CSV table of C-alpha atoms in Angstrom, one decimal:
chain,number,residue,atom,x,y,z
P,1,MET,CA,-188.1,-115.1,171.8
P,2,LEU,CA,-184.6,-114.3,172.8
P,3,TYR,CA,-185.4,-110.8,174.1
P,4,LEU,CA,-187.7,-112.5,176.7
P,5,LEU,CA,-184.7,-114.3,178.1
P,6,ASN,CA,-183.0,-111.0,178.8
P,7,ILE,CA,-180.4,-111.7,176.1
P,8,PRO,CA,-179.1,-108.4,174.7
P,9,LEU,CA,-179.7,-107.7,171.0
P,10,SER,CA,-176.0,-107.3,170.4
P,11,SER,CA,-175.3,-110.8,171.7
P,12,PRO,CA,-173.6,-113.3,169.3
P,13,ILE,CA,-176.4,-115.7,170.2
P,14,PHE,CA,-179.0,-113.1,168.9
P,15,ALA,CA,-176.9,-112.4,165.8
P,16,ALA,CA,-176.6,-116.2,165.1
P,17,ALA,CA,-180.4,-116.6,165.5
P,18,THR,CA,-181.0,-113.7,163.2
P,19,GLU,CA,-178.7,-115.1,160.5
P,20,ALA,CA,-180.5,-118.5,160.8
P,21,GLU,CA,-183.9,-116.8,160.3
P,22,ASN,CA,-182.5,-114.9,157.3
P,23,GLY,CA,-181.0,-118.1,155.7
P,24,PRO,CA,-183.9,-118.8,153.3
P,25,VAL,CA,-184.0,-115.1,152.3
P,26,VAL,CA,-180.2,-115.2,151.6
P,27,LEU,CA,-180.7,-118.2,149.3
P,28,THR,CA,-183.6,-116.4,147.6
P,29,ALA,CA,-181.3,-113.3,147.1
P,30,VAL,CA,-178.5,-115.5,145.7
P,31,LEU,CA,-180.9,-117.3,143.3
P,32,LEU,CA,-182.2,-114.0,142.0
P,33,SER,CA,-178.6,-112.7,141.6
P,34,LEU,CA,-177.8,-115.8,139.5
P,35,VAL,CA,-180.9,-115.2,137.4
P,36,VAL,CA,-179.6,-111.7,136.7
P,37,VAL,CA,-176.1,-112.9,136.0
P,38,TYR,CA,-177.2,-115.5,133.5
P,39,ILE,CA,-179.6,-113.3,131.7
P,40,ALA,CA,-177.0,-110.6,131.4
P,41,SER,CA,-174.3,-113.0,130.2
P,42,LYS,CA,-176.5,-114.7,127.6
P,43,LEU,CA,-178.0,-111.5,126.2
P,44,GLY,CA,-174.5,-109.8,126.1
P,45,GLY,CA,-172.8,-112.9,124.7
P,46,GLU,CA,-175.4,-113.5,122.0
P,47,LEU,CA,-175.3,-109.8,120.9
P,48,SER,CA,-171.5,-109.9,120.8
P,49,LYS,CA,-171.6,-113.1,118.7
P,50,ARG,CA,-174.0,-111.5,116.2
P,51,LEU,CA,-171.6,-108.6,115.9
P,52,ASP,CA,-168.7,-111.0,115.3
P,53,LEU,CA,-167.1,-110.1,118.6
P,54,PRO,CA,-165.9,-112.4,121.4
P,55,PRO,CA,-168.9,-113.5,123.6
P,56,VAL,CA,-166.9,-112.9,126.7
P,57,LEU,CA,-166.9,-109.2,125.8
P,58,GLY,CA,-170.6,-109.2,125.8
P,59,GLU,CA,-170.7,-110.9,129.3
P,60,LEU,CA,-168.5,-108.1,130.6
P,61,ILE,CA,-170.7,-105.4,129.1
P,62,GLY,CA,-173.8,-107.2,130.4
P,63,GLY,CA,-172.3,-107.0,133.8
P,64,VAL,CA,-171.7,-103.3,133.4
P,65,VAL,CA,-175.4,-102.8,132.5
P,66,VAL,CA,-176.8,-104.7,135.5
P,67,GLY,CA,-174.2,-103.4,137.9
P,68,THR,CA,-173.0,-100.2,139.6
P,69,SER,CA,-172.7,-98.3,136.3
P,70,ALA,CA,-176.4,-98.7,135.2
P,71,LEU,CA,-179.3,-100.8,136.6
P,72,HIS,CA,-178.0,-101.5,140.1
P,73,LEU,CA,-179.4,-105.0,140.1
P,74,LEU,CA,-176.0,-106.5,141.1
P,75,VAL,CA,-173.9,-104.4,143.4
P,76,PHE,CA,-171.3,-105.2,146.0
P,77,PRO,CA,-170.3,-103.8,149.4
P,78,GLU,CA,-166.6,-103.6,148.5
P,79,SER,CA,-167.6,-101.2,145.7
P,80,GLY,CA,-169.0,-98.8,148.3
P,81,ALA,CA,-172.6,-99.9,147.8
P,82,THR,CA,-175.2,-100.4,150.5
P,83,ALA,CA,-178.3,-102.6,150.6
P,84,SER,CA,-180.4,-99.6,149.7
P,85,ASP,CA,-178.4,-99.2,146.4
P,86,SER,CA,-179.4,-102.8,145.3
P,87,LEU,CA,-182.7,-103.1,143.4
P,88,LEU,CA,-182.7,-106.8,144.3
P,89,MET,CA,-182.6,-106.0,148.0
P,90,THR,CA,-185.4,-103.3,147.5
P,91,PHE,CA,-187.5,-105.9,145.8
P,92,LEU,CA,-186.9,-108.6,148.5
P,93,GLN,CA,-187.8,-106.0,151.2
P,94,SER,CA,-191.0,-105.2,149.4
P,95,ILE,CA,-192.2,-108.8,149.3
P,96,SER,CA,-190.9,-109.8,152.7
P,97,ASP,CA,-191.3,-108.3,156.2
P,98,LEU,CA,-187.6,-107.5,156.7
P,99,SER,CA,-186.1,-105.0,159.1
P,100,PRO,CA,-183.3,-102.7,157.8
P,101,GLU,CA,-180.8,-104.6,159.9
P,102,SER,CA,-181.9,-107.9,158.3
P,103,VAL,CA,-181.7,-106.4,154.8
P,104,THR,CA,-178.1,-105.2,155.4
P,105,SER,CA,-177.1,-108.7,156.7
P,106,ILE,CA,-178.8,-110.4,153.8
P,107,PHE,CA,-177.1,-108.1,151.3
P,108,ALA,CA,-173.7,-108.8,152.8
P,109,SER,CA,-174.2,-112.6,152.8
P,110,GLN,CA,-175.6,-112.6,149.2
P,111,SER,CA,-172.7,-110.5,147.9
P,112,GLU,CA,-170.2,-112.8,149.6
P,113,VAL,CA,-171.8,-116.0,148.1
P,114,VAL,CA,-171.8,-114.5,144.6
P,115,SER,CA,-168.2,-113.3,145.0
P,116,VAL,CA,-167.1,-116.8,146.1
P,117,LEU,CA,-168.9,-118.3,143.1
P,118,ALA,CA,-167.1,-115.8,140.9
P,119,GLU,CA,-163.7,-116.8,142.4
P,120,LEU,CA,-164.5,-120.4,141.8
P,121,GLY,CA,-165.4,-119.4,138.2
P,122,VAL,CA,-162.0,-117.8,137.6
P,123,ILE,CA,-160.2,-120.8,139.1
P,124,ILE,CA,-162.1,-123.1,136.6
P,125,LEU,CA,-161.4,-120.6,133.8
P,126,LEU,CA,-157.6,-120.8,134.4
P,127,PHE,CA,-157.8,-124.6,134.7
P,128,GLU,CA,-159.6,-124.6,131.3
P,129,ILE,CA,-157.0,-122.3,129.8
P,130,GLY,CA,-154.3,-124.6,131.0
P,131,LEU,CA,-156.0,-127.5,129.3
P,132,GLU,CA,-156.1,-125.6,126.1
P,133,SER,CA,-152.6,-124.2,126.1
P,134,GLU,CA,-151.1,-126.9,123.8
P,135,LEU,CA,-147.5,-126.8,125.1
P,136,ARG,CA,-146.5,-129.2,122.3
P,137,GLU,CA,-147.3,-126.5,119.7
P,138,LEU,CA,-144.6,-124.2,121.2
P,139,GLN,CA,-141.9,-126.5,119.8
P,140,LYS,CA,-143.0,-125.7,116.3
P,141,VAL,CA,-142.3,-122.0,116.6
P,142,GLY,CA,-139.3,-122.2,118.9
P,143,TYR,CA,-137.4,-119.2,120.1
P,144,GLN,CA,-139.1,-116.7,117.7
P,145,ALA,CA,-142.4,-117.0,119.6
P,146,ALA,CA,-140.5,-116.9,122.9
P,147,VAL,CA,-138.8,-113.6,122.0
P,148,VAL,CA,-142.1,-112.1,120.8
P,149,ALA,CA,-143.8,-113.1,124.0
P,150,VAL,CA,-141.1,-111.8,126.3
P,151,VAL,CA,-141.0,-108.4,124.5
P,152,GLY,CA,-144.8,-108.4,124.6
P,153,VAL,CA,-144.8,-108.8,128.3
P,154,VAL,CA,-141.8,-106.6,129.3
P,155,ALA,CA,-142.5,-103.6,127.1
P,156,PRO,CA,-146.1,-102.8,128.0
P,157,PHE,CA,-145.5,-103.8,131.7
P,158,ALA,CA,-142.5,-101.5,132.1
P,159,ALA,CA,-144.1,-98.6,130.1
P,160,GLY,CA,-147.4,-98.9,131.8
P,161,THR,CA,-146.1,-99.2,135.4
P,162,LEU,CA,-143.4,-96.4,135.1
P,163,GLY,CA,-145.8,-94.1,133.1
P,164,LEU,CA,-148.5,-94.4,135.7
P,165,MET,CA,-146.1,-93.7,138.6
P,166,TYR,CA,-144.2,-90.9,136.8
P,167,PHE,CA,-147.0,-89.0,134.9
P,168,PHE,CA,-150.0,-89.7,137.1
P,169,ALA,CA,-148.4,-90.2,140.6
P,170,VAL,CA,-150.2,-93.6,140.9
P,171,PRO,CA,-148.8,-95.6,144.0
P,172,ALA,CA,-146.5,-98.5,143.2
P,173,ILE,CA,-148.8,-101.4,143.9
P,174,PRO,CA,-151.8,-100.2,141.8
P,175,ALA,CA,-149.4,-99.1,139.0
P,176,ILE,CA,-147.7,-102.5,139.0
P,177,PHE,CA,-151.2,-104.2,138.8
P,178,ALA,CA,-152.3,-102.0,135.9
P,179,GLY,CA,-149.0,-102.6,134.2
P,180,ALA,CA,-149.5,-106.3,134.6
P,181,ALA,CA,-152.9,-106.1,133.0
P,182,LEU,CA,-151.2,-104.7,129.9
P,183,THR,CA,-149.1,-107.9,129.5
P,184,ALA,CA,-152.0,-110.2,128.6
P,185,THR,CA,-152.9,-111.5,125.1
P,186,SER,CA,-156.1,-113.4,124.3
P,187,ILE,CA,-155.2,-116.5,122.4
P,188,GLY,CA,-158.8,-117.3,121.7
P,189,ILE,CA,-159.6,-114.1,120.0
P,190,THR,CA,-156.5,-113.9,117.9
P,191,SER,CA,-156.6,-117.6,116.8
P,192,LYS,CA,-160.3,-117.2,115.8
P,193,VAL,CA,-159.5,-114.3,113.5
P,194,LEU,CA,-156.4,-116.1,112.1
P,195,SER,CA,-158.6,-119.1,111.3
P,196,GLU,CA,-161.3,-117.0,109.6
P,197,ILE,CA,-158.8,-115.3,107.3
P,198,GLY,CA,-156.9,-118.6,106.5
P,199,ARG,CA,-153.6,-117.6,108.2
P,200,LEU,CA,-153.6,-119.8,111.3
P,201,LYS,CA,-151.0,-122.2,109.8
P,202,SER,CA,-148.9,-119.4,108.2
P,203,LYS,CA,-145.5,-118.7,109.8
P,204,GLU,CA,-146.9,-115.5,111.3
P,205,GLY,CA,-149.9,-117.3,112.6
P,206,GLN,CA,-147.9,-119.9,114.3
P,207,ILE,CA,-145.6,-117.3,115.9
P,208,ILE,CA,-148.6,-115.3,117.1
P,209,VAL,CA,-150.3,-118.4,118.6
P,210,GLY,CA,-147.1,-119.7,120.2
P,211,ALA,CA,-146.3,-116.3,121.6
P,212,ALA,CA,-149.8,-115.9,123.0
P,213,VAL,CA,-149.5,-119.3,124.8
P,214,ILE,CA,-146.2,-118.2,126.3
P,215,ASP,CA,-147.8,-114.9,127.1
P,216,ASP,CA,-150.5,-116.8,129.1
P,217,VAL,CA,-147.8,-118.6,131.1
P,218,LEU,CA,-145.8,-115.4,131.8
P,219,GLY,CA,-148.9,-113.4,132.4
P,220,ILE,CA,-150.1,-115.9,135.1
P,221,ILE,CA,-146.7,-115.7,136.8
P,222,VAL,CA,-146.9,-111.9,136.7
P,223,LEU,CA,-150.4,-112.0,138.1
P,224,ALA,CA,-149.5,-114.3,140.9
P,225,VAL,CA,-146.6,-112.0,141.8
P,226,VAL,CA,-148.6,-108.7,141.7
P,227,ALA,CA,-151.6,-110.2,143.5
P,228,SER,CA,-149.3,-111.4,146.3
P,229,LEU,CA,-147.8,-107.9,146.4
P,230,ALA,CA,-151.3,-106.5,146.8
P,231,LYS,CA,-151.8,-108.7,149.9
P,232,THR,CA,-148.6,-107.4,151.6
P,233,GLY,CA,-149.2,-103.8,150.5
P,234,GLU,CA,-145.6,-103.0,149.8
P,235,VAL,CA,-142.9,-103.6,147.2
P,236,ASP,CA,-140.1,-105.6,148.8
P,237,ILE,CA,-137.4,-106.5,146.2
P,238,ILE,CA,-136.5,-109.7,148.1
P,239,ASN,CA,-140.2,-110.7,148.3
P,240,VAL,CA,-140.7,-109.9,144.6
P,241,VAL,CA,-137.7,-112.1,143.7
P,242,TYR,CA,-139.0,-114.9,145.9
P,243,LEU,CA,-142.4,-114.7,144.3
P,244,ILE,CA,-141.0,-114.8,140.8
P,245,ILE,CA,-138.7,-117.8,141.6
P,246,SER,CA,-141.4,-119.7,143.5
P,247,ALA,CA,-144.1,-119.1,140.9
P,248,THR,CA,-141.7,-120.2,138.1
P,249,ALA,CA,-140.5,-123.2,140.1
P,250,PHE,CA,-144.1,-124.1,141.0
P,251,LEU,CA,-145.2,-124.0,137.3
P,252,LEU,CA,-142.2,-125.8,135.9
P,253,GLY,CA,-142.1,-128.3,138.7
P,254,SER,CA,-145.8,-129.1,138.2
P,255,ILE,CA,-145.2,-129.7,134.5
P,256,LEU,CA,-142.2,-132.0,135.1
P,257,LEU,CA,-144.0,-133.9,137.8
P,258,GLY,CA,-147.0,-134.2,135.5
P,259,LYS,CA,-145.1,-136.6,133.3
P,260,PHE,CA,-145.2,-139.1,136.2
P,261,PHE,CA,-148.6,-138.1,137.4
P,262,ASN,CA,-150.4,-138.6,134.1
P,263,THR,CA,-150.1,-142.4,134.2
P,264,SER,CA,-151.5,-142.5,137.7
P,265,PHE,CA,-154.3,-140.1,136.8
P,266,VAL,CA,-155.4,-142.3,133.8
P,267,ALA,CA,-155.2,-145.4,135.9
P,268,ILE,CA,-157.4,-143.9,138.7
P,269,ALA,CA,-159.9,-142.7,136.1
P,270,ASP,CA,-160.1,-146.2,134.6
P,271,LEU,CA,-160.7,-147.8,138.0
P,272,LEU,CA,-163.7,-145.6,138.8
P,273,GLN,CA,-167.1,-146.8,137.7
P,274,THR,CA,-169.5,-144.2,138.8
P,275,ARG,CA,-170.6,-140.8,137.3
P,276,GLY,CA,-167.8,-138.3,137.1
P,277,GLN,CA,-165.0,-140.8,137.0
P,278,LEU,CA,-162.9,-138.5,134.9
P,279,VAL,CA,-164.0,-135.0,135.7
P,280,ILE,CA,-164.2,-135.4,139.6
P,281,PRO,CA,-160.5,-136.6,139.9
P,282,ALA,CA,-159.5,-133.8,137.5
P,283,PHE,CA,-161.2,-131.1,139.6
P,284,THR,CA,-159.9,-132.6,142.8
P,285,PHE,CA,-156.4,-132.3,141.3
P,286,ALA,CA,-157.1,-128.7,140.1
P,287,PHE,CA,-158.4,-127.6,143.5
P,288,LEU,CA,-155.5,-129.4,145.3
P,289,MET,CA,-153.0,-127.5,143.1
P,290,ALA,CA,-154.9,-124.3,143.7
P,291,PHE,CA,-154.7,-124.9,147.5
P,292,LEU,CA,-150.9,-125.7,147.3
P,293,ALA,CA,-150.3,-122.5,145.4
P,294,ASN,CA,-152.2,-120.5,148.0
P,295,ALA,CA,-150.3,-122.3,150.8
P,296,ILE,CA,-146.9,-121.0,149.4
P,297,HIS,CA,-148.3,-117.5,149.1
P,298,LEU,CA,-149.1,-117.6,145.4
P,299,GLU,CA,-152.5,-117.2,143.8
P,300,ALA,CA,-154.9,-120.1,143.6
P,301,ILE,CA,-155.3,-119.5,139.9
P,302,LEU,CA,-151.7,-120.3,139.3
P,303,GLY,CA,-152.2,-123.8,140.8
P,304,ALA,CA,-155.4,-124.3,138.6
P,305,PHE,CA,-153.5,-123.2,135.5
P,306,ALA,CA,-150.6,-125.6,136.3
P,307,ALA,CA,-153.1,-128.4,136.8
P,308,GLY,CA,-154.6,-127.7,133.4
P,309,LEU,CA,-151.1,-127.8,131.8
P,310,VAL,CA,-150.3,-131.1,133.5
P,311,LEU,CA,-153.6,-132.8,132.5
P,312,ASP,CA,-153.2,-131.5,129.0
P,313,GLU,CA,-150.5,-134.1,128.5
P,314,THR,CA,-152.8,-137.1,129.4
P,315,ASP,CA,-154.3,-139.5,126.9
P,316,LYS,CA,-157.8,-138.5,128.2
P,317,ARG,CA,-157.3,-134.8,127.5
P,318,LYS,CA,-159.9,-134.5,124.7
P,319,GLU,CA,-162.5,-136.3,126.8
P,320,LEU,CA,-161.7,-134.2,129.8
P,321,ASP,CA,-161.9,-131.0,127.7
P,322,LYS,CA,-165.5,-131.9,126.8
P,323,GLN,CA,-166.5,-132.6,130.4
P,324,VAL,CA,-165.0,-129.4,131.7
P,325,VAL,CA,-166.7,-127.1,129.2
P,326,PRO,CA,-170.3,-127.3,130.6
P,327,ILE,CA,-169.0,-126.8,134.2
P,328,ALA,CA,-167.1,-123.7,133.0
P,329,ASP,CA,-170.2,-122.6,131.1
P,330,ILE,CA,-172.1,-122.4,134.5
P,331,LEU,CA,-169.4,-120.8,136.7
P,332,VAL,CA,-167.2,-118.7,134.4
P,333,PRO,CA,-169.9,-116.2,133.3
P,334,ILE,CA,-170.4,-115.4,137.0
P,335,PHE,CA,-166.9,-114.1,137.1
P,336,PHE,CA,-167.1,-112.0,134.0
P,337,VAL,CA,-170.5,-110.5,134.8
P,338,THR,CA,-169.3,-109.8,138.3
P,339,VAL,CA,-166.2,-108.0,137.0
P,340,GLY,CA,-168.4,-105.8,134.8
P,341,ALA,CA,-171.0,-105.2,137.6
P,342,LYS,CA,-168.3,-104.0,140.0
P,343,ALA,CA,-166.8,-101.6,137.5
P,344,ASP,CA,-168.1,-98.0,137.9
P,345,LEU,CA,-167.7,-96.5,134.5
P,346,GLY,CA,-169.4,-93.4,135.8
P,347,VAL,CA,-166.0,-92.3,137.0
P,348,LEU,CA,-165.0,-91.8,133.3
P,349,ASN,CA,-167.8,-89.3,132.7
P,350,PRO,CA,-166.0,-86.3,131.1
P,351,ALA,CA,-168.8,-83.9,132.3
P,352,VAL,CA,-167.5,-84.3,135.9
P,353,PRO,CA,-164.1,-82.4,136.2
P,354,ALA,CA,-162.8,-84.9,138.8
P,355,ASN,CA,-163.2,-87.7,136.3
P,356,ARG,CA,-161.0,-86.3,133.6
P,357,GLU,CA,-157.9,-87.7,135.0
P,358,GLY,CA,-159.4,-91.2,134.8
P,359,LEU,CA,-160.1,-90.6,131.1
P,360,ILE,CA,-156.5,-89.5,130.5
P,361,ILE,CA,-155.3,-92.6,132.3
P,362,ALA,CA,-157.5,-94.8,130.1
P,363,THR,CA,-156.2,-93.1,127.0
P,364,PHE,CA,-152.6,-93.6,128.2
P,365,LEU,CA,-153.2,-97.3,128.9
P,366,ILE,CA,-154.8,-97.8,125.5
P,367,VAL,CA,-151.8,-96.2,123.7
P,368,VAL,CA,-149.3,-98.3,125.7
P,369,ALA,CA,-151.4,-101.4,125.2
P,370,ILE,CA,-151.3,-101.1,121.4
P,371,ILE,CA,-147.8,-99.9,120.9
P,372,GLY,CA,-146.4,-102.3,123.5
P,373,LYS,CA,-147.7,-105.2,121.5
P,374,VAL,CA,-147.2,-103.9,117.9
P,375,ILE,CA,-143.4,-103.5,118.5
P,376,THR,CA,-143.2,-107.3,119.2
P,377,GLY,CA,-143.3,-107.9,115.4
P,378,TRP,CA,-139.9,-106.3,115.1
P,379,ALA,CA,-138.5,-108.6,117.7
P,380,VAL,CA,-138.5,-111.4,115.2
P,381,ILE,CA,-135.1,-111.9,113.8
P,382,GLY,CA,-133.8,-113.9,110.8
P,383,GLN,CA,-137.1,-113.7,108.9
P,384,PRO,CA,-136.8,-110.8,106.4
P,385,GLN,CA,-140.0,-111.6,104.5
P,386,ILE,CA,-142.2,-112.0,107.5
P,387,ASN,CA,-145.2,-109.7,108.1
P,388,ARG,CA,-144.0,-108.0,111.3
P,389,LEU,CA,-147.0,-105.7,111.5
P,390,ALA,CA,-149.4,-108.7,111.5
P,391,ILE,CA,-147.5,-110.4,114.3
P,392,GLY,CA,-147.6,-107.2,116.4
P,393,VAL,CA,-151.3,-106.6,115.8
P,394,GLY,CA,-152.1,-110.2,116.5
P,395,MET,CA,-150.8,-109.7,120.1
P,396,ILE,CA,-153.0,-106.7,120.8
P,397,PRO,CA,-156.3,-108.2,122.1
P,398,ARG,CA,-156.5,-108.6,125.9
P,399,GLY,CA,-159.9,-110.3,126.0
P,400,GLU,CA,-160.8,-112.7,128.8
P,401,VAL,CA,-157.1,-112.7,130.1
P,402,GLY,CA,-157.1,-109.0,130.6
P,403,LEU,CA,-160.4,-109.3,132.5
P,404,VAL,CA,-158.9,-111.8,134.8
P,405,PHE,CA,-156.3,-109.2,135.8
P,406,ALA,CA,-159.0,-106.6,136.3
P,407,GLY,CA,-161.1,-109.0,138.3
P,408,ILE,CA,-158.3,-110.0,140.6
P,409,GLY,CA,-157.3,-106.4,141.1
P,410,SER,CA,-160.9,-105.4,141.9
P,411,ALA,CA,-161.3,-108.2,144.4
P,412,SER,CA,-158.0,-107.3,146.1
P,413,GLY,CA,-159.2,-103.7,146.6
P,414,VAL,CA,-155.8,-102.4,145.3
P,415,LEU,CA,-157.2,-100.5,142.3
P,416,SER,CA,-159.0,-97.2,142.6
P,417,LYS,CA,-162.3,-96.8,140.7
P,418,PRO,CA,-160.8,-94.6,137.9
P,419,LEU,CA,-157.9,-97.0,137.4
P,420,GLU,CA,-160.1,-100.1,137.4
P,421,ALA,CA,-162.5,-98.5,134.9
P,422,ALA,CA,-159.5,-97.4,132.8
P,423,ILE,CA,-158.2,-101.0,132.7
P,424,ILE,CA,-161.6,-102.3,131.6
P,425,ILE,CA,-162.0,-99.7,128.9
P,426,MET,CA,-158.5,-100.7,127.7
P,427,VAL,CA,-159.5,-104.4,127.6
P,428,ILE,CA,-162.7,-103.6,125.7
P,429,LEU,CA,-161.1,-101.3,123.1
P,430,THR,CA,-158.1,-103.6,122.4
P,431,THR,CA,-160.5,-106.5,121.9
P,432,PHE,CA,-162.7,-104.5,119.6
P,433,LEU,CA,-159.9,-103.1,117.5
P,434,ALA,CA,-157.7,-106.3,117.1
P,435,PRO,CA,-159.9,-108.3,114.6
P,436,PRO,CA,-160.3,-105.5,111.9
P,437,PHE,CA,-156.6,-104.4,112.4
P,438,LEU,CA,-155.4,-108.0,112.0
P,439,ARG,CA,-157.4,-108.5,108.8
P,440,PHE,CA,-155.9,-105.2,107.5
P,441,ALA,CA,-152.4,-106.1,108.5
P,442,PHE,CA,-152.5,-109.4,106.5
P,443,LYS,CA,-153.8,-107.6,103.5
P,444,GLN,CA,-150.4,-105.9,103.3
P,445,SER,CA,-148.7,-109.3,102.4
P,446,PRO,CA,-149.4,-111.7,99.6
P,447,GLU,CA,-152.0,-114.4,100.4
P,448,THR,CA,-151.0,-118.0,100.6
P,449,PRO,CA,-153.7,-120.5,100.0
P,450,GLU,CA,-154.0,-122.9,102.9
P,451,THR,CA,-156.6,-125.1,104.6
P,452,ASP,CA,-157.1,-124.1,108.2
P,453,VAL,CA,-158.8,-125.8,111.1
P,454,GLU,CA,-160.0,-123.3,113.8
P,455,TYR,CA,-157.8,-123.3,116.7
P,456,LYS,CA,-159.6,-124.0,120.0
P,457,GLY,CA,-159.2,-120.9,122.1
P,458,ASN,CA,-160.9,-119.7,125.2
P,459,ALA,CA,-162.9,-116.8,123.7
């Protein structure tokens, strides 16, 4: 025993020994956490599917149920929780002879491991989104989709950021982050609805899908910029310009270099004979790109997204797509459930006077989120017969992309609890409202018979 050797309890040696003793219990805690995560994600996802809503929305709500807002099965120190707040820790303490100090240490380690797995999940999610972005499709809708996308990013971002700063006195960095969350558009949700109503191949449908793809690209650049700003804690115009230029150059440079890399990638994959000959090189490339993005002070997710765009051009893209999906199925739910678990929706309880400002902020964000996208339909020029309302409504849903923004903001600690909860409420409502609104909008124009194949999105 270390105390018999006159080694003080505060010694690093004693701390290391304690951590070593707790190692198996930490693993047990992580495994229990993953059980909770997967049950929440599947129950929530299946329920959403049966209600004809995106499964990812159910994963988020499942996280809310098991997290800080309800059952307290999955809570995190960065949200202000302690080991005593976690029902999992209470359960472990009841079946093991653990001191309060050990429980605190185990709670911190377990939370850190789950958070790392969630970060890995979002990196893989962005890699998958990059693989699905179909840059070739953008050539079919040309500048019309580009104009819609730019308006759909600039209008809600500017209105949201300036409105939060002016009307609610929100500091610049959190306001910019919330404004950035308003820029997203979920291509998966919109394309699914367009396919169901037979409008995916219509001119409006092609513009919406093309604009949503460009939105993804612009949104990831915006996210990389605001996340980097969150790290520095201040808005430096020179730094902002540098980040925008470096993020754009990194993305475009990756795509251009990808034309040369693709041949090498296919050649390497063909040379390998063991299991994972395609998916292992692909993830190696994705993680390397994520590392390089981090190294130049951008977000790792930008590198993963760029890697997906590059590999989307390879001849093995369809085969790679199939192999990435099961890996994403394992790790991505951890991210979405964790985002929901960390969100304290209790701060939006109107019965508490101090919470009412958060509800007002949520209402403001929802209004900006809807109007900021609906107006994009009127940015289309030279198309007098086009259904502008349908285009604008098609850009409304934030879905999984909006959750990525909320998750990164939560992890960075830049968002207050009311603002984080308001963003999540905005994501949920826009995602719920978009499908029926889009069906209604297309009823306002004559139907054109067409045969559609469902667009592969990331819903």
